[in-house]
Amino acid sequence: MTSNELHTRHRTRVDLPENTRAAMGLILNERLADFLDLERQAKQAHWNVRGPHFQPLHELFDAVATLAVGWADDLAERAVQLGVVAEGTVQAVAERSELPRCPTNVEHSHEWVHIIAEALAFCANAARADIKEAVAAEDDITADLLTRITGEADKQLWFVEAHLDER
Ligand SMILES: [Fe+2]
């Protein structure tokens, strides 16, 4: 079971107020679940994509998965720095992630591009919204982390969306 309660678990000498650390910890765990879900979806796409654009898409989806693991690691470690348990188990991610569910019966490569674009956009836009929360809470370090991750995720979203040639 995931925890949505605002409390901390570890003692820390970080001098942010306890309620700020707890609130940031909850946000960080929400984004952690999203990005770990994104990593699984990108690997699913990496393995199962087929068609004339196989090679570039196979590589692009793997790059997204690798980056998502790194973003998740930084989010989890920031939560722990604030005295909050990082909840990155498969069960916690399945319970907490709000990404669209990834289908397993995908036929065409452009469907995979749409699926990963939607998943990446959800992750990036949720992180972007949380920057304002972190700024309002005066946790500049979490705000900076979320800003960096959002920028890098936006770049990957561009790489994926460019395959769709949408107008
Ligand atoms: Fe691989």
Coordinates of N, CA and C and ligand atoms in Angstrom, one line a residue:
M1 N 0.8 -1.2 0.0 CA 0.0 0.0 0.0 C 0.9 1.3 0.0
T2 N 0.5 2.2 -0.9 CA 1.3 3.4 -0.9 C 0.8 4.4 0.2
S3 N 1.7 5.3 0.6 CA 1.4 6.2 1.6 C 1.1 7.6 1.0
N4 N -0.1 8.1 1.3 CA -0.5 9.5 0.9 C -0.5 10.4 2.1
E5 N -0.1 9.9 3.2 CA -0.1 10.8 4.4 C 1.1 11.7 4.4
L6 N 0.9 12.9 4.9 CA 2.0 13.8 4.9 C 2.8 13.7 6.2
H7 N 3.7 12.8 6.2 CA 4.6 12.7 7.4 C 6.0 12.2 6.9
T8 N 7.0 12.4 7.7 CA 8.3 12.0 7.4 C 8.7 10.8 8.2
R9 N 9.7 10.1 7.8 CA 10.1 8.8 8.5 C 11.5 8.9 9.1
H10 N 12.3 9.6 8.4 CA 13.7 9.6 8.8 C 14.1 11.0 9.4
R11 N 15.0 10.9 10.4 CA 15.5 12.2 10.9 C 16.5 12.7 9.9
T12 N 16.5 14.0 9.7 CA 17.5 14.7 8.9 C 17.8 16.1 9.5
R13 N 19.0 16.5 9.1 CA 19.4 17.9 9.5 C 19.1 18.9 8.5
V14 N 18.4 18.5 7.4 CA 17.9 19.5 6.4 C 16.9 20.4 7.2
D15 N 17.2 21.7 7.1 CA 16.4 22.6 8.0 C 15.1 23.2 7.4
L16 N 14.5 22.4 6.4 CA 13.2 22.8 5.9 C 12.2 22.3 7.0
P17 N 11.0 23.0 7.1 CA 10.0 22.5 8.1 C 9.5 21.1 7.8
E18 N 9.1 20.4 8.8 CA 8.7 19.0 8.6 C 7.5 18.9 7.7
N19 N 6.6 19.8 7.8 CA 5.4 19.7 6.9 C 5.8 20.0 5.4
T20 N 6.8 20.9 5.2 CA 7.3 21.1 3.8 C 8.0 19.9 3.3
R21 N 8.8 19.2 4.1 CA 9.5 18.0 3.7 C 8.5 16.9 3.4
A22 N 7.5 16.8 4.2 CA 6.5 15.8 4.0 C 5.7 16.0 2.7
A23 N 5.3 17.3 2.4 CA 4.6 17.6 1.2 C 5.4 17.4 0.0
M24 N 6.7 17.8 0.0 CA 7.6 17.5 -1.1 C 7.8 16.0 -1.3
G25 N 7.9 15.3 -0.2 CA 8.1 13.9 -0.3 C 6.9 13.2 -1.0
L26 N 5.7 13.7 -0.8 CA 4.5 13.1 -1.5 C 4.6 13.4 -3.0
I27 N 4.9 14.7 -3.3 CA 5.1 15.0 -4.7 C 6.1 14.2 -5.4
L28 N 7.3 14.0 -4.7 CA 8.4 13.3 -5.3 C 8.0 11.8 -5.5
N29 N 7.2 11.3 -4.6 CA 6.8 9.9 -4.8 C 5.8 9.7 -5.9
E30 N 4.9 10.8 -6.1 CA 4.0 10.7 -7.2 C 4.8 10.7 -8.5
R31 N 5.7 11.6 -8.6 CA 6.5 11.7 -9.9 C 7.4 10.5 -10.0
L32 N 7.9 9.9 -8.9 CA 8.7 8.7 -9.0 C 7.8 7.6 -9.7
A33 N 6.6 7.4 -9.2 CA 5.7 6.4 -9.8 C 5.5 6.6 -11.3
D34 N 5.3 7.9 -11.7 CA 5.0 8.2 -13.1 C 6.3 7.8 -13.9
F35 N 7.4 8.2 -13.5 CA 8.6 8.0 -14.3 C 9.0 6.5 -14.3
L36 N 8.8 5.8 -13.3 CA 9.1 4.3 -13.3 C 8.1 3.7 -14.3
D37 N 6.8 4.1 -14.3 CA 5.8 3.6 -15.2 C 6.3 3.9 -16.6
L38 N 6.7 5.2 -16.8 CA 7.2 5.6 -18.2 C 8.4 4.7 -18.6
E39 N 9.3 4.3 -17.7 CA 10.4 3.5 -18.0 C 9.9 2.1 -18.5
R40 N 8.9 1.5 -17.8 CA 8.4 0.2 -18.2 C 7.7 0.3 -19.6
Q41 N 6.9 1.4 -19.8 CA 6.2 1.6 -21.1 C 7.2 1.8 -22.2
A42 N 8.3 2.5 -22.0 CA 9.3 2.7 -23.0 C 10.0 1.4 -23.4
K43 N 10.3 0.6 -22.4 CA 10.9 -0.7 -22.6 C 9.9 -1.6 -23.4
Q44 N 8.6 -1.6 -23.0 CA 7.6 -2.4 -23.7 C 7.6 -2.0 -25.2
A45 N 7.7 -0.7 -25.5 CA 7.7 -0.2 -26.9 C 9.1 -0.6 -27.5
H46 N 10.2 -0.4 -26.8 CA 11.5 -0.8 -27.3 C 11.5 -2.3 -27.8
W47 N 10.9 -3.1 -27.0 CA 10.9 -4.6 -27.4 C 10.0 -4.9 -28.5
N48 N 8.8 -4.3 -28.5 CA 7.7 -4.8 -29.3 C 7.5 -4.0 -30.6
V49 N 8.2 -2.8 -30.8 CA 7.9 -2.0 -32.0 C 8.4 -2.8 -33.2
R50 N 7.6 -2.7 -34.3 CA 8.0 -3.3 -35.5 C 7.7 -2.4 -36.7
G51 N 8.2 -2.6 -37.9 CA 7.9 -1.8 -39.0 C 9.1 -1.2 -39.6
P52 N 8.9 -0.4 -40.7 CA 10.1 0.1 -41.5 C 10.9 1.1 -40.6
H53 N 10.4 1.7 -39.6 CA 11.1 2.6 -38.7 C 11.6 1.9 -37.5
F54 N 11.7 0.6 -37.5 CA 12.1 -0.2 -36.3 C 13.4 0.4 -35.6
Q55 N 14.5 0.5 -36.4 CA 15.7 0.8 -35.7 C 15.7 2.1 -35.0
P56 N 15.4 3.2 -35.6 CA 15.4 4.5 -34.9 C 14.4 4.5 -33.7
L57 N 13.2 3.9 -33.9 CA 12.3 3.9 -32.8 C 12.7 3.0 -31.6
H58 N 13.3 1.8 -32.0 CA 13.8 0.9 -31.0 C 14.9 1.6 -30.2
E59 N 15.7 2.4 -30.8 CA 16.8 3.1 -30.1 C 16.2 4.3 -29.3
L60 N 15.3 5.0 -29.9 CA 14.7 6.2 -29.2 C 14.0 5.7 -27.9
F61 N 13.2 4.6 -28.0 CA 12.4 4.2 -26.8 C 13.4 3.7 -25.7
D62 N 14.5 3.1 -26.1 CA 15.5 2.7 -25.1 C 16.1 3.9 -24.5
A63 N 16.4 4.9 -25.2 CA 17.0 6.1 -24.6 C 16.0 6.8 -23.6
V64 N 14.7 6.8 -24.0 CA 13.7 7.3 -23.0 C 13.7 6.5 -21.8
A65 N 13.8 5.2 -21.9 CA 13.7 4.3 -20.7 C 14.9 4.5 -19.8
T66 N 16.1 4.7 -20.4 CA 17.3 4.9 -19.7 C 17.3 6.2 -18.9
L67 N 16.8 7.3 -19.6 CA 16.7 8.6 -19.0 C 15.6 8.5 -17.8
A68 N 14.5 7.8 -18.1 CA 13.5 7.8 -17.1 C 14.0 7.1 -15.8
V69 N 14.8 6.1 -15.9 CA 15.4 5.5 -14.7 C 16.3 6.5 -13.9
G70 N 17.0 7.3 -14.6 CA 17.9 8.3 -14.0 C 17.0 9.4 -13.3
W71 N 16.0 9.8 -14.0 CA 15.1 10.8 -13.3 C 14.4 10.2 -12.1
A72 N 14.0 9.0 -12.2 CA 13.3 8.3 -11.0 C 14.3 8.2 -9.9
D73 N 15.6 7.9 -10.2 CA 16.6 7.8 -9.1 C 16.8 9.1 -8.4
D74 N 16.8 10.2 -9.2 CA 17.0 11.5 -8.5 C 15.8 11.9 -7.7
L75 N 14.6 11.6 -8.2 CA 13.4 11.9 -7.4 C 13.4 11.1 -6.1
A76 N 13.7 9.8 -6.2 CA 13.6 9.0 -5.0 C 14.7 9.4 -4.0
E77 N 15.8 9.8 -4.5 CA 16.9 10.2 -3.5 C 16.6 11.6 -2.9
R78 N 15.9 12.4 -3.6 CA 15.5 13.7 -3.0 C 14.5 13.4 -1.9
A79 N 13.5 12.5 -2.2 CA 12.5 12.2 -1.1 C 13.2 11.7 0.1
V80 N 14.2 10.9 0.0 CA 14.9 10.3 1.2 C 15.7 11.4 1.9
Q81 N 16.3 12.3 1.1 CA 17.0 13.4 1.7 C 16.1 14.3 2.6
L82 N 14.8 14.3 2.2 CA 13.9 15.1 3.0 C 13.3 14.3 4.2
G83 N 13.7 13.0 4.3 CA 13.3 12.2 5.5 C 12.0 11.4 5.1
V84 N 11.8 11.2 3.8 CA 10.6 10.5 3.4 C 11.0 9.2 2.7
V85 N 10.2 8.1 2.9 CA 10.5 6.8 2.3 C 10.2 7.0 0.8
A86 N 11.2 6.5 0.0 CA 10.9 6.4 -1.5 C 10.2 5.1 -1.8
E87 N 9.1 5.2 -2.4 CA 8.2 4.0 -2.6 C 8.3 3.7 -4.1
G88 N 9.3 2.8 -4.5 CA 9.5 2.5 -5.9 C 9.3 1.0 -6.2
T89 N 8.5 0.3 -5.4 CA 8.3 -1.1 -5.7 C 7.3 -1.1 -6.9
V90 N 7.3 -2.2 -7.6 CA 6.3 -2.4 -8.7 C 4.9 -2.2 -8.2
Q91 N 4.6 -2.7 -7.0 CA 3.2 -2.6 -6.4 C 2.9 -1.1 -6.2
A92 N 3.8 -0.4 -5.6 CA 3.6 1.0 -5.3 C 3.4 1.8 -6.5
V93 N 4.2 1.5 -7.5 CA 4.1 2.2 -8.8 C 2.8 2.0 -9.5
A94 N 2.3 0.7 -9.5 CA 1.0 0.3 -10.1 C -0.1 1.1 -9.4
E95 N 0.0 1.2 -8.1 CA -1.1 1.9 -7.3 C -1.1 3.4 -7.5
R96 N 0.1 4.0 -7.6 CA 0.2 5.4 -7.6 C 0.3 6.1 -8.9
S97 N 0.8 5.4 -9.9 CA 1.0 6.1 -11.2 C -0.4 6.4 -11.8
E98 N -0.4 7.6 -12.4 CA -1.6 8.1 -13.1 C -1.5 8.1 -14.6
L99 N -0.4 7.5 -15.1 CA -0.2 7.4 -16.6 C -1.3 6.6 -17.2
P100 N -1.7 6.9 -18.5 CA -2.6 6.0 -19.2 C -2.0 4.6 -19.2
R101 N -2.9 3.6 -19.1 CA -2.4 2.2 -19.0 C -1.8 1.8 -20.4
C102 N -0.7 1.1 -20.4 CA 0.0 0.7 -21.6 C -0.6 -0.5 -22.2
P103 N -1.1 -0.5 -23.4 CA -1.7 -1.7 -24.0 C -0.6 -2.7 -24.4
T104 N -0.9 -4.0 -24.5 CA 0.0 -5.0 -24.9 C -0.3 -5.5 -26.3
N105 N -1.4 -5.1 -26.9 CA -1.8 -5.5 -28.2 C -1.6 -4.5 -29.3
V106 N -0.4 -3.8 -29.3 CA -0.2 -2.8 -30.2 C 0.3 -3.3 -31.5
E107 N -0.3 -2.9 -32.7 CA 0.0 -3.4 -34.0 C 1.0 -2.6 -34.7
H108 N 0.9 -1.3 -34.7 CA 1.7 -0.5 -35.6 C 2.6 0.4 -34.8
S109 N 3.8 0.7 -35.5 CA 4.8 1.5 -34.8 C 4.3 2.9 -34.4
H110 N 3.4 3.5 -35.3 CA 2.9 4.9 -35.0 C 2.1 4.9 -33.7
E111 N 1.4 3.7 -33.4 CA 0.7 3.6 -32.1 C 1.7 3.7 -30.9
W112 N 2.8 3.0 -31.1 CA 3.8 3.1 -30.0 C 4.3 4.5 -29.8
V113 N 4.5 5.2 -30.9 CA 4.9 6.6 -30.8 C 3.9 7.4 -30.1
H114 N 2.6 7.2 -30.4 CA 1.5 7.9 -29.7 C 1.6 7.6 -28.2
I115 N 1.7 6.3 -27.9 CA 1.6 5.8 -26.5 C 2.8 6.5 -25.7
I116 N 4.0 6.4 -26.2 CA 5.1 7.0 -25.5 C 5.1 8.5 -25.4
A117 N 4.6 9.1 -26.5 CA 4.4 10.6 -26.4 C 3.4 11.0 -25.3
E118 N 2.3 10.2 -25.2 CA 1.3 10.5 -24.1 C 1.9 10.3 -22.7
A119 N 2.7 9.2 -22.6 CA 3.3 8.9 -21.3 C 4.3 9.9 -20.9
L120 N 5.2 10.3 -21.9 CA 6.2 11.3 -21.6 C 5.6 12.7 -21.3
A121 N 4.6 13.0 -22.0 CA 3.9 14.3 -21.8 C 3.3 14.4 -20.5
F122 N 2.6 13.3 -20.0 CA 2.0 13.2 -18.7 C 3.1 13.5 -17.6
C123 N 4.2 12.7 -17.8 CA 5.3 12.9 -16.8 C 5.8 14.3 -16.8
A124 N 6.1 14.8 -17.9 CA 6.7 16.2 -18.0 C 5.8 17.2 -17.5
N125 N 4.5 17.1 -17.9 CA 3.6 18.2 -17.5 C 3.3 18.1 -16.0
A126 N 3.2 16.9 -15.4 CA 3.0 16.8 -14.0 C 4.2 17.4 -13.2
A127 N 5.4 17.1 -13.7 CA 6.6 17.6 -13.1 C 6.6 19.1 -13.2
R128 N 6.2 19.7 -14.3 CA 6.2 21.1 -14.5 C 5.3 21.8 -13.5
A129 N 4.1 21.2 -13.4 CA 3.1 21.8 -12.4 C 3.7 21.7 -11.0
D130 N 4.4 20.7 -10.7 CA 5.0 20.6 -9.3 C 6.1 21.6 -9.0
I131 N 6.7 22.1 -10.1 CA 7.8 23.2 -9.8 C 7.2 24.3 -9.0
K132 N 6.0 24.7 -9.4 CA 5.3 25.8 -8.7 C 5.0 25.5 -7.2
E133 N 4.7 24.2 -7.0 CA 4.4 23.8 -5.6 C 5.7 23.9 -4.8
A134 N 6.8 23.4 -5.4 CA 8.1 23.4 -4.7 C 8.6 24.9 -4.4
V135 N 8.4 25.7 -5.4 CA 8.7 27.2 -5.2 C 7.9 27.8 -4.1
A136 N 6.6 27.5 -4.1 CA 5.7 28.0 -3.1 C 6.1 27.5 -1.7
A137 N 6.6 26.3 -1.7 CA 7.0 25.7 -0.4 C 8.4 26.1 0.0
E138 N 9.1 26.9 -0.9 CA 10.5 27.4 -0.6 C 11.5 26.3 -0.5
D139 N 11.2 25.2 -1.3 CA 12.2 24.1 -1.4 C 12.9 24.3 -2.8
D140 N 13.9 25.2 -2.8 CA 14.5 25.5 -4.1 C 15.2 24.3 -4.7
I141 N 15.7 23.4 -3.9 CA 16.4 22.2 -4.4 C 15.5 21.3 -5.2
T142 N 14.3 21.0 -4.6 CA 13.3 20.2 -5.3 C 12.8 20.9 -6.5
A143 N 12.6 22.2 -6.4 CA 12.2 23.0 -7.6 C 13.2 22.9 -8.7
D144 N 14.5 23.0 -8.4 CA 15.5 22.9 -9.4 C 15.6 21.5 -10.0
L145 N 15.4 20.5 -9.2 CA 15.4 19.1 -9.7 C 14.3 18.9 -10.7
L146 N 13.1 19.4 -10.3 CA 11.9 19.2 -11.1 C 12.1 20.0 -12.4
T147 N 12.7 21.2 -12.3 CA 12.9 22.0 -13.5 C 13.8 21.3 -14.5
R148 N 14.9 20.8 -14.0 CA 15.9 20.0 -14.8 C 15.2 18.8 -15.5
I149 N 14.5 18.1 -14.7 CA 13.9 16.9 -15.2 C 12.8 17.2 -16.3
T150 N 12.0 18.3 -16.0 CA 11.0 18.7 -17.0 C 11.6 19.1 -18.3
G151 N 12.8 19.8 -18.2 CA 13.4 20.3 -19.4 C 13.9 19.1 -20.2
E152 N 14.5 18.1 -19.5 CA 15.1 17.0 -20.2 C 13.9 16.1 -20.8
A153 N 12.8 16.0 -20.1 CA 11.7 15.2 -20.6 C 11.0 15.9 -21.7
D154 N 10.9 17.2 -21.7 CA 10.4 18.0 -22.8 C 11.2 17.7 -24.1
K155 N 12.5 17.6 -23.9 CA 13.4 17.4 -25.1 C 13.1 16.0 -25.7
Q156 N 13.0 15.0 -24.8 CA 12.7 13.6 -25.3 C 11.3 13.6 -25.9
L157 N 10.3 14.4 -25.4 CA 9.0 14.5 -26.0 C 9.1 15.0 -27.4
W158 N 9.9 16.0 -27.6 CA 10.2 16.6 -28.9 C 10.7 15.5 -29.9
F159 N 11.7 14.7 -29.4 CA 12.2 13.6 -30.2 C 11.1 12.6 -30.7
V160 N 10.2 12.3 -29.7 CA 9.1 11.4 -30.0 C 8.1 12.0 -30.9
E161 N 7.6 13.2 -30.5 CA 6.6 13.9 -31.3 C 7.0 14.1 -32.8
A162 N 8.3 14.3 -33.0 CA 8.8 14.6 -34.3 C 8.5 13.4 -35.3
H163 N 8.3 12.2 -34.7 CA 8.0 11.1 -35.6 C 6.5 11.1 -36.0
L164 N 5.7 12.0 -35.4 CA 4.3 12.0 -35.7 C 4.0 13.0 -36.8
D165 N 4.9 14.0 -37.0 CA 4.7 15.0 -38.1 C 3.3 15.6 -38.0
E166 N 2.9 16.0 -36.7 CA 1.6 16.6 -36.5 C 1.6 18.1 -36.9
R167 N 0.5 18.6 -37.4 CA 0.4 20.0 -37.7 C -0.6 20.7 -36.7
Ligands
FE1 FE 17.3 -3.6 -25.5

